[in-house]
Every structure is written in C-alpha cells, then in structure tokens.
Amino acid sequence: MNDIPPKNTPPKKRTRINRDTQARIVLLIQKMLTHGHFTGDIKDAISEKFRISGRSVERYITRARREMQQEVENYLERHRADSFFFYRSIVDNPNSADRDRLRARERIDKLLSLDTQAPSEKDPTDFKLEDLKKMTDEEFDALYQKNLKKTD
C-alpha cells in the first residue's frame, strides 16, 4: 500500500526539445498571452501538444513574458529617441516658426524629464519642531504674531 516506487525503478526519460521547437513554443505562448488566455489553459494546451511537463511549460511562460517585456522596453526607448531627434530637427531648422521651435524645446525638456519646476523659496510657515526649539524668544514671538495676523 506504499505509493513510493522502489529504488531500482529508472527515472522517467527526459525529452529534449530542439531550439526551433523551443522558439515555436515561446511564440505560441506569447500569442496565447496576447489573446488573453489564462496561464492554466496555456499550460494544459502546450503540455498536451508538445508532451512536456507542466513545470517546463511554466519556464517557457516565464521566458515568453520576459521577452515580451523586453520588447516593450526596447520599443519605448526607440520611440523616445525618434521623438527626440524629430523635435531636435524642428529646433535646428531655421525655417521653423519660433512658436514651433519653442514647443519642440518644451517637448524635448519633457522627454528628458527636465520639465520639473525649479524649487521655490522655503515657505515661511513650513517649519519643524527643531526649528522652533532653536529660535530665540523674540524670533518665536515675531513668528507667532505674523501667523496670528494671517489668520485674521
């Protein structure tokens, strides 16, 4: 009644899949993922079609997702570079209107994350407890009076 196989039972024979078939499996999984199939359904279908274990299919799914993510990241980088050079051509073109050149510069700043606002002066009402402790009595009274006038 023991379900443990005897020690002299040979392990299951591993099946090797050539690189072309591996690439085909990854492409098929990518297509199934883009069509919205559930991971369990993909696992069952690929496992049955190619006669591989569920764990192997999970590795192929991980690989397919990683390749899809890398493709998106590469596309975004290429698109950002294309946009930068397009806007740069507008800025460099002497026949472009000033308005267009200014707009292109703004877009370049945004692409390069340079569009953040410069830090403004510190808000006089923005202070910490440590700042209050360091103040003299006269400074504290002046600050108190100033804030009291703002609330009126």
mmCIF file with all atom_site columns, C-alpha atoms in Angstrom:
data_model
loop_
_atom_site.group_PDB
_atom_site.id
_atom_site.type_symbol
_atom_site.label_atom_id
_atom_site.label_alt_id
_atom_site.label_comp_id
_atom_site.label_asym_id
_atom_site.label_entity_id
_atom_site.label_seq_id
_atom_site.pdbx_PDB_ins_code
_atom_site.Cartn_x
_atom_site.Cartn_y
_atom_site.Cartn_z
_atom_site.occupancy
_atom_site.B_iso_or_equiv
_atom_site.pdbx_formal_charge
_atom_site.auth_seq_id
_atom_site.auth_comp_id
_atom_site.auth_asym_id
_atom_site.auth_atom_id
_atom_site.pdbx_PDB_model_num
ATOM 1   C CA . MET A 1 1   ? 0.000  0.000  0.000   1.00 0.00 ? 1   MET A CA 1
ATOM 2   C CA . ASN A 1 2   ? 3.023  2.264  -0.126  1.00 0.00 ? 2   ASN A CA 1
ATOM 3   C CA . ASP A 1 3   ? 2.985  4.661  -3.120  1.00 0.00 ? 3   ASP A CA 1
ATOM 4   C CA . ILE A 1 4   ? 6.727  5.194  -3.056  1.00 0.00 ? 4   ILE A CA 1
ATOM 5   C CA . PRO A 1 5   ? 8.372  3.486  -6.058  1.00 0.00 ? 5   PRO A CA 1
ATOM 6   C CA . PRO A 1 6   ? 11.187 1.034  -5.359  1.00 0.00 ? 6   PRO A CA 1
ATOM 7   C CA . LYS A 1 7   ? 14.687 2.469  -5.527  1.00 0.00 ? 7   LYS A CA 1
ATOM 8   C CA . ASN A 1 8   ? 15.701 0.454  -8.571  1.00 0.00 ? 8   ASN A CA 1
ATOM 9   C CA . THR A 1 9   ? 12.963 1.995  -10.771 1.00 0.00 ? 9   THR A CA 1
ATOM 10  C CA . PRO A 1 10  ? 14.598 4.067  -13.531 1.00 0.00 ? 10  PRO A CA 1
ATOM 11  C CA . PRO A 1 11  ? 13.601 7.758  -13.710 1.00 0.00 ? 11  PRO A CA 1
ATOM 12  C CA . LYS A 1 12  ? 11.366 8.993  -16.487 1.00 0.00 ? 12  LYS A CA 1
ATOM 13  C CA . LYS A 1 13  ? 13.186 9.582  -19.733 1.00 0.00 ? 13  LYS A CA 1
ATOM 14  C CA . ARG A 1 14  ? 13.763 13.271 -20.449 1.00 0.00 ? 14  ARG A CA 1
ATOM 15  C CA . THR A 1 15  ? 12.755 14.508 -23.827 1.00 0.00 ? 15  THR A CA 1
ATOM 16  C CA . ARG A 1 16  ? 14.979 17.118 -25.428 1.00 0.00 ? 16  ARG A CA 1
ATOM 17  C CA . ILE A 1 17  ? 13.380 19.851 -27.468 1.00 0.00 ? 17  ILE A CA 1
ATOM 18  C CA . ASN A 1 18  ? 15.452 21.498 -30.178 1.00 0.00 ? 18  ASN A CA 1
ATOM 19  C CA . ARG A 1 19  ? 15.882 25.271 -30.310 1.00 0.00 ? 19  ARG A CA 1
ATOM 20  C CA . ASP A 1 20  ? 13.476 25.754 -33.212 1.00 0.00 ? 20  ASP A CA 1
ATOM 21  C CA . THR A 1 21  ? 10.710 23.980 -31.330 1.00 0.00 ? 21  THR A CA 1
ATOM 22  C CA . GLN A 1 22  ? 11.537 25.969 -28.191 1.00 0.00 ? 22  GLN A CA 1
ATOM 23  C CA . ALA A 1 23  ? 11.239 29.211 -30.151 1.00 0.00 ? 23  ALA A CA 1
ATOM 24  C CA . ARG A 1 24  ? 7.940  28.000 -31.606 1.00 0.00 ? 24  ARG A CA 1
ATOM 25  C CA . ILE A 1 25  ? 6.640  27.200 -28.114 1.00 0.00 ? 25  ILE A CA 1
ATOM 26  C CA . VAL A 1 26  ? 7.618  30.661 -26.830 1.00 0.00 ? 26  VAL A CA 1
ATOM 27  C CA . LEU A 1 27  ? 5.939  32.384 -29.806 1.00 0.00 ? 27  LEU A CA 1
ATOM 28  C CA . LEU A 1 28  ? 2.813  30.301 -29.337 1.00 0.00 ? 28  LEU A CA 1
ATOM 29  C CA . ILE A 1 29  ? 2.689  31.170 -25.637 1.00 0.00 ? 29  ILE A CA 1
ATOM 30  C CA . GLN A 1 30  ? 3.187  34.867 -26.435 1.00 0.00 ? 30  GLN A CA 1
ATOM 31  C CA . LYS A 1 31  ? 0.318  34.732 -28.895 1.00 0.00 ? 31  LYS A CA 1
ATOM 32  C CA . MET A 1 32  ? -1.896 32.974 -26.351 1.00 0.00 ? 32  MET A CA 1
ATOM 33  C CA . LEU A 1 33  ? -0.985 35.555 -23.693 1.00 0.00 ? 33  LEU A CA 1
ATOM 34  C CA . THR A 1 34  ? -1.843 38.444 -26.018 1.00 0.00 ? 34  THR A CA 1
ATOM 35  C CA . HIS A 1 35  ? -5.199 36.820 -26.755 1.00 0.00 ? 35  HIS A CA 1
ATOM 36  C CA . GLY A 1 36  ? -5.969 36.781 -23.030 1.00 0.00 ? 36  GLY A CA 1
ATOM 37  C CA . HIS A 1 37  ? -5.737 33.058 -22.321 1.00 0.00 ? 37  HIS A CA 1
ATOM 38  C CA . PHE A 1 38  ? -5.294 32.043 -18.705 1.00 0.00 ? 38  PHE A CA 1
ATOM 39  C CA . THR A 1 39  ? -1.956 30.620 -17.602 1.00 0.00 ? 39  THR A CA 1
ATOM 40  C CA . GLY A 1 40  ? -3.561 27.309 -16.628 1.00 0.00 ? 40  GLY A CA 1
ATOM 41  C CA . ASP A 1 41  ? -5.129 26.936 -20.074 1.00 0.00 ? 41  ASP A CA 1
ATOM 42  C CA . ILE A 1 42  ? -1.822 27.741 -21.754 1.00 0.00 ? 42  ILE A CA 1
ATOM 43  C CA . LYS A 1 43  ? -0.054 25.252 -19.534 1.00 0.00 ? 43  LYS A CA 1
ATOM 44  C CA . ASP A 1 44  ? -2.542 22.479 -20.354 1.00 0.00 ? 44  ASP A CA 1
ATOM 45  C CA . ALA A 1 45  ? -2.526 23.135 -24.107 1.00 0.00 ? 45  ALA A CA 1
ATOM 46  C CA . ILE A 1 46  ? 1.256  23.375 -24.501 1.00 0.00 ? 46  ILE A CA 1
ATOM 47  C CA . SER A 1 47  ? 1.867  20.420 -22.212 1.00 0.00 ? 47  SER A CA 1
ATOM 48  C CA . GLU A 1 48  ? -0.517 18.265 -24.233 1.00 0.00 ? 48  GLU A CA 1
ATOM 49  C CA . LYS A 1 49  ? 0.632  19.409 -27.667 1.00 0.00 ? 49  LYS A CA 1
ATOM 50  C CA . PHE A 1 50  ? 4.388  19.115 -27.094 1.00 0.00 ? 50  PHE A CA 1
ATOM 51  C CA . ARG A 1 51  ? 4.323  16.343 -24.453 1.00 0.00 ? 51  ARG A CA 1
ATOM 52  C CA . ILE A 1 52  ? 6.290  18.293 -21.851 1.00 0.00 ? 52  ILE A CA 1
ATOM 53  C CA . SER A 1 53  ? 5.753  18.685 -18.132 1.00 0.00 ? 53  SER A CA 1
ATOM 54  C CA . GLY A 1 54  ? 3.736  21.486 -16.583 1.00 0.00 ? 54  GLY A CA 1
ATOM 55  C CA . ARG A 1 55  ? 6.862  22.805 -14.870 1.00 0.00 ? 55  ARG A CA 1
ATOM 56  C CA . SER A 1 56  ? 8.651  23.069 -18.221 1.00 0.00 ? 56  SER A CA 1
ATOM 57  C CA . VAL A 1 57  ? 5.705  24.986 -19.637 1.00 0.00 ? 57  VAL A CA 1
ATOM 58  C CA . GLU A 1 58  ? 5.914  27.387 -16.677 1.00 0.00 ? 58  GLU A CA 1
ATOM 59  C CA . ARG A 1 59  ? 9.539  28.089 -17.587 1.00 0.00 ? 59  ARG A CA 1
ATOM 60  C CA . TYR A 1 60  ? 8.510  28.763 -21.188 1.00 0.00 ? 60  TYR A CA 1
ATOM 61  C CA . ILE A 1 61  ? 5.738  31.092 -19.971 1.00 0.00 ? 61  ILE A CA 1
ATOM 62  C CA . THR A 1 62  ? 8.263  32.990 -17.842 1.00 0.00 ? 62  THR A CA 1
ATOM 63  C CA . ARG A 1 63  ? 10.596 33.259 -20.820 1.00 0.00 ? 63  ARG A CA 1
ATOM 64  C CA . ALA A 1 64  ? 7.776  34.437 -23.095 1.00 0.00 ? 64  ALA A CA 1
ATOM 65  C CA . ARG A 1 65  ? 6.727  37.138 -20.644 1.00 0.00 ? 65  ARG A CA 1
ATOM 66  C CA . ARG A 1 66  ? 10.320 38.286 -20.148 1.00 0.00 ? 66  ARG A CA 1
ATOM 67  C CA . GLU A 1 67  ? 10.823 38.557 -23.926 1.00 0.00 ? 67  GLU A CA 1
ATOM 68  C CA . MET A 1 68  ? 7.554  40.476 -24.312 1.00 0.00 ? 68  MET A CA 1
ATOM 69  C CA . GLN A 1 69  ? 8.548  42.915 -21.577 1.00 0.00 ? 69  GLN A CA 1
ATOM 70  C CA . GLN A 1 70  ? 11.979 43.424 -23.121 1.00 0.00 ? 70  GLN A CA 1
ATOM 71  C CA . GLU A 1 71  ? 10.393 44.112 -26.496 1.00 0.00 ? 71  GLU A CA 1
ATOM 72  C CA . VAL A 1 72  ? 8.145  46.794 -24.992 1.00 0.00 ? 72  VAL A CA 1
ATOM 73  C CA . GLU A 1 73  ? 11.074 48.429 -23.183 1.00 0.00 ? 73  GLU A CA 1
ATOM 74  C CA . ASN A 1 74  ? 13.146 48.454 -26.373 1.00 0.00 ? 74  ASN A CA 1
ATOM 75  C CA . TYR A 1 75  ? 10.229 49.933 -28.317 1.00 0.00 ? 75  TYR A CA 1
ATOM 76  C CA . LEU A 1 76  ? 9.772  52.702 -25.764 1.00 0.00 ? 76  LEU A CA 1
ATOM 77  C CA . GLU A 1 77  ? 13.478 53.574 -25.898 1.00 0.00 ? 77  GLU A CA 1
ATOM 78  C CA . ARG A 1 78  ? 13.428 53.667 -29.715 1.00 0.00 ? 78  ARG A CA 1
ATOM 79  C CA . HIS A 1 79  ? 10.259 55.752 -29.720 1.00 0.00 ? 79  HIS A CA 1
ATOM 80  C CA . ARG A 1 80  ? 11.739 58.218 -27.227 1.00 0.00 ? 80  ARG A CA 1
ATOM 81  C CA . ALA A 1 81  ? 14.899 58.535 -29.347 1.00 0.00 ? 81  ALA A CA 1
ATOM 82  C CA . ASP A 1 82  ? 12.852 59.023 -32.536 1.00 0.00 ? 82  ASP A CA 1
ATOM 83  C CA . SER A 1 83  ? 10.787 61.713 -30.850 1.00 0.00 ? 83  SER A CA 1
ATOM 84  C CA . PHE A 1 84  ? 13.888 63.460 -29.532 1.00 0.00 ? 84  PHE A CA 1
ATOM 85  C CA . PHE A 1 85  ? 15.507 63.613 -32.977 1.00 0.00 ? 85  PHE A CA 1
ATOM 86  C CA . PHE A 1 86  ? 12.246 64.751 -34.585 1.00 0.00 ? 86  PHE A CA 1
ATOM 87  C CA . TYR A 1 87  ? 11.896 67.637 -32.121 1.00 0.00 ? 87  TYR A CA 1
ATOM 88  C CA . ARG A 1 88  ? 15.611 68.392 -32.468 1.00 0.00 ? 88  ARG A CA 1
ATOM 89  C CA . SER A 1 89  ? 15.166 68.725 -36.242 1.00 0.00 ? 89  SER A CA 1
ATOM 90  C CA . ILE A 1 90  ? 12.425 71.307 -35.667 1.00 0.00 ? 90  ILE A CA 1
ATOM 91  C CA . VAL A 1 91  ? 14.645 73.289 -33.284 1.00 0.00 ? 91  VAL A CA 1
ATOM 92  C CA . ASP A 1 92  ? 17.584 73.190 -35.717 1.00 0.00 ? 92  ASP A CA 1
ATOM 93  C CA . ASN A 1 93  ? 15.528 74.139 -38.773 1.00 0.00 ? 93  ASN A CA 1
ATOM 94  C CA . PRO A 1 94  ? 15.924 77.886 -39.433 1.00 0.00 ? 94  PRO A CA 1
ATOM 95  C CA . ASN A 1 95  ? 12.665 77.880 -41.419 1.00 0.00 ? 95  ASN A CA 1
ATOM 96  C CA . SER A 1 96  ? 10.607 76.698 -38.427 1.00 0.00 ? 96  SER A CA 1
ATOM 97  C CA . ALA A 1 97  ? 8.411  79.243 -36.753 1.00 0.00 ? 97  ALA A CA 1
ATOM 98  C CA . ASP A 1 98  ? 9.540  80.465 -33.347 1.00 0.00 ? 98  ASP A CA 1
ATOM 99  C CA . ARG A 1 99  ? 6.357  79.063 -31.852 1.00 0.00 ? 99  ARG A CA 1
ATOM 100 C CA . ASP A 1 100 ? 7.136  75.597 -33.271 1.00 0.00 ? 100 ASP A CA 1
ATOM 101 C CA . ARG A 1 101 ? 10.737 75.723 -32.068 1.00 0.00 ? 101 ARG A CA 1
ATOM 102 C CA . LEU A 1 102 ? 9.633  76.745 -28.594 1.00 0.00 ? 102 LEU A CA 1
ATOM 103 C CA . ARG A 1 103 ? 7.077  73.936 -28.499 1.00 0.00 ? 103 ARG A CA 1
ATOM 104 C CA . ALA A 1 104 ? 9.728  71.443 -29.697 1.00 0.00 ? 104 ALA A CA 1
ATOM 105 C CA . ARG A 1 105 ? 12.085 72.566 -26.929 1.00 0.00 ? 105 ARG A CA 1
ATOM 106 C CA . GLU A 1 106 ? 9.323  72.076 -24.376 1.00 0.00 ? 106 GLU A CA 1
ATOM 107 C CA . ARG A 1 107 ? 8.717  68.564 -25.694 1.00 0.00 ? 107 ARG A CA 1
ATOM 108 C CA . ILE A 1 108 ? 12.450 67.770 -25.534 1.00 0.00 ? 108 ILE A CA 1
ATOM 109 C CA . ASP A 1 109 ? 12.544 69.008 -21.947 1.00 0.00 ? 109 ASP A CA 1
ATOM 110 C CA . LYS A 1 110 ? 9.608  66.766 -21.129 1.00 0.00 ? 110 LYS A CA 1
ATOM 111 C CA . LEU A 1 111 ? 11.214 63.756 -22.848 1.00 0.00 ? 111 LEU A CA 1
ATOM 112 C CA . LEU A 1 112 ? 14.415 64.295 -20.869 1.00 0.00 ? 112 LEU A CA 1
ATOM 113 C CA . SER A 1 113 ? 12.483 64.939 -17.623 1.00 0.00 ? 113 SER A CA 1
ATOM 114 C CA . LEU A 1 114 ? 13.780 68.498 -17.454 1.00 0.00 ? 114 LEU A CA 1
ATOM 115 C CA . ASP A 1 115 ? 10.318 69.986 -17.153 1.00 0.00 ? 115 ASP A CA 1
ATOM 116 C CA . THR A 1 116 ? 10.210 69.840 -13.359 1.00 0.00 ? 116 THR A CA 1
ATOM 117 C CA . GLN A 1 117 ? 9.727  73.209 -11.747 1.00 0.00 ? 117 GLN A CA 1
ATOM 118 C CA . ALA A 1 118 ? 12.607 74.890 -10.013 1.00 0.00 ? 118 ALA A CA 1
ATOM 119 C CA . PRO A 1 119 ? 12.423 74.651 -6.245  1.00 0.00 ? 119 PRO A CA 1
ATOM 120 C CA . SER A 1 120 ? 10.735 77.730 -4.844  1.00 0.00 ? 120 SER A CA 1
ATOM 121 C CA . GLU A 1 121 ? 11.766 79.600 -1.761  1.00 0.00 ? 121 GLU A CA 1
ATOM 122 C CA . LYS A 1 122 ? 11.034 77.879 1.504   1.00 0.00 ? 122 LYS A CA 1
ATOM 123 C CA . ASP A 1 123 ? 7.543  78.575 2.767   1.00 0.00 ? 123 ASP A CA 1
ATOM 124 C CA . PRO A 1 124 ? 7.870  80.694 5.918   1.00 0.00 ? 124 PRO A CA 1
ATOM 125 C CA . THR A 1 125 ? 5.087  78.724 7.578   1.00 0.00 ? 125 THR A CA 1
ATOM 126 C CA . ASP A 1 126 ? 6.842  75.433 6.829   1.00 0.00 ? 126 ASP A CA 1
ATOM 127 C CA . PHE A 1 127 ? 8.971  74.773 9.882   1.00 0.00 ? 127 PHE A CA 1
ATOM 128 C CA . LYS A 1 128 ? 9.794  71.840 12.103  1.00 0.00 ? 128 LYS A CA 1
ATOM 129 C CA . LEU A 1 129 ? 9.771  71.440 15.844  1.00 0.00 ? 129 LEU A CA 1
ATOM 130 C CA . GLU A 1 130 ? 13.586 71.529 15.878  1.00 0.00 ? 130 GLU A CA 1
ATOM 131 C CA . ASP A 1 131 ? 13.457 74.942 14.176  1.00 0.00 ? 131 ASP A CA 1
ATOM 132 C CA . LEU A 1 132 ? 11.112 76.249 16.830  1.00 0.00 ? 132 LEU A CA 1
ATOM 133 C CA . LYS A 1 133 ? 13.359 74.973 19.618  1.00 0.00 ? 133 LYS A CA 1
ATOM 134 C CA . LYS A 1 134 ? 16.353 76.816 18.132  1.00 0.00 ? 134 LYS A CA 1
ATOM 135 C CA . MET A 1 135 ? 14.510 80.160 17.964  1.00 0.00 ? 135 MET A CA 1
ATOM 136 C CA . THR A 1 136 ? 15.050 82.909 20.482  1.00 0.00 ? 136 THR A CA 1
ATOM 137 C CA . ASP A 1 137 ? 12.047 84.221 22.367  1.00 0.00 ? 137 ASP A CA 1
ATOM 138 C CA . GLU A 1 138 ? 11.955 87.325 20.171  1.00 0.00 ? 138 GLU A CA 1
ATOM 139 C CA . GLU A 1 139 ? 12.024 85.268 16.919  1.00 0.00 ? 139 GLU A CA 1
ATOM 140 C CA . PHE A 1 140 ? 9.298  82.995 18.236  1.00 0.00 ? 140 PHE A CA 1
ATOM 141 C CA . ASP A 1 141 ? 7.096  85.927 19.243  1.00 0.00 ? 141 ASP A CA 1
ATOM 142 C CA . ALA A 1 142 ? 7.606  87.570 15.829  1.00 0.00 ? 142 ALA A CA 1
ATOM 143 C CA . LEU A 1 143 ? 6.632  84.333 14.051  1.00 0.00 ? 143 LEU A CA 1
ATOM 144 C CA . TYR A 1 144 ? 3.621  83.935 16.311  1.00 0.00 ? 144 TYR A CA 1
ATOM 145 C CA . GLN A 1 145 ? 2.448  87.482 15.645  1.00 0.00 ? 145 GLN A CA 1
ATOM 146 C CA . LYS A 1 146 ? 2.975  87.051 11.899  1.00 0.00 ? 146 LYS A CA 1
ATOM 147 C CA . ASN A 1 147 ? 0.903  83.836 11.801  1.00 0.00 ? 147 ASN A CA 1
ATOM 148 C CA . LEU A 1 148 ? -1.721 85.417 14.050  1.00 0.00 ? 148 LEU A CA 1
ATOM 149 C CA . LYS A 1 149 ? -2.184 88.253 11.551  1.00 0.00 ? 149 LYS A CA 1
ATOM 150 C CA . LYS A 1 150 ? -2.581 85.754 8.678   1.00 0.00 ? 150 LYS A CA 1
ATOM 151 C CA . THR A 1 151 ? -5.487 84.046 10.397  1.00 0.00 ? 151 THR A CA 1
ATOM 152 C CA . ASP A 1 152 ? -7.378 87.300 10.967  1.00 0.00 ? 152 ASP A CA 1
#
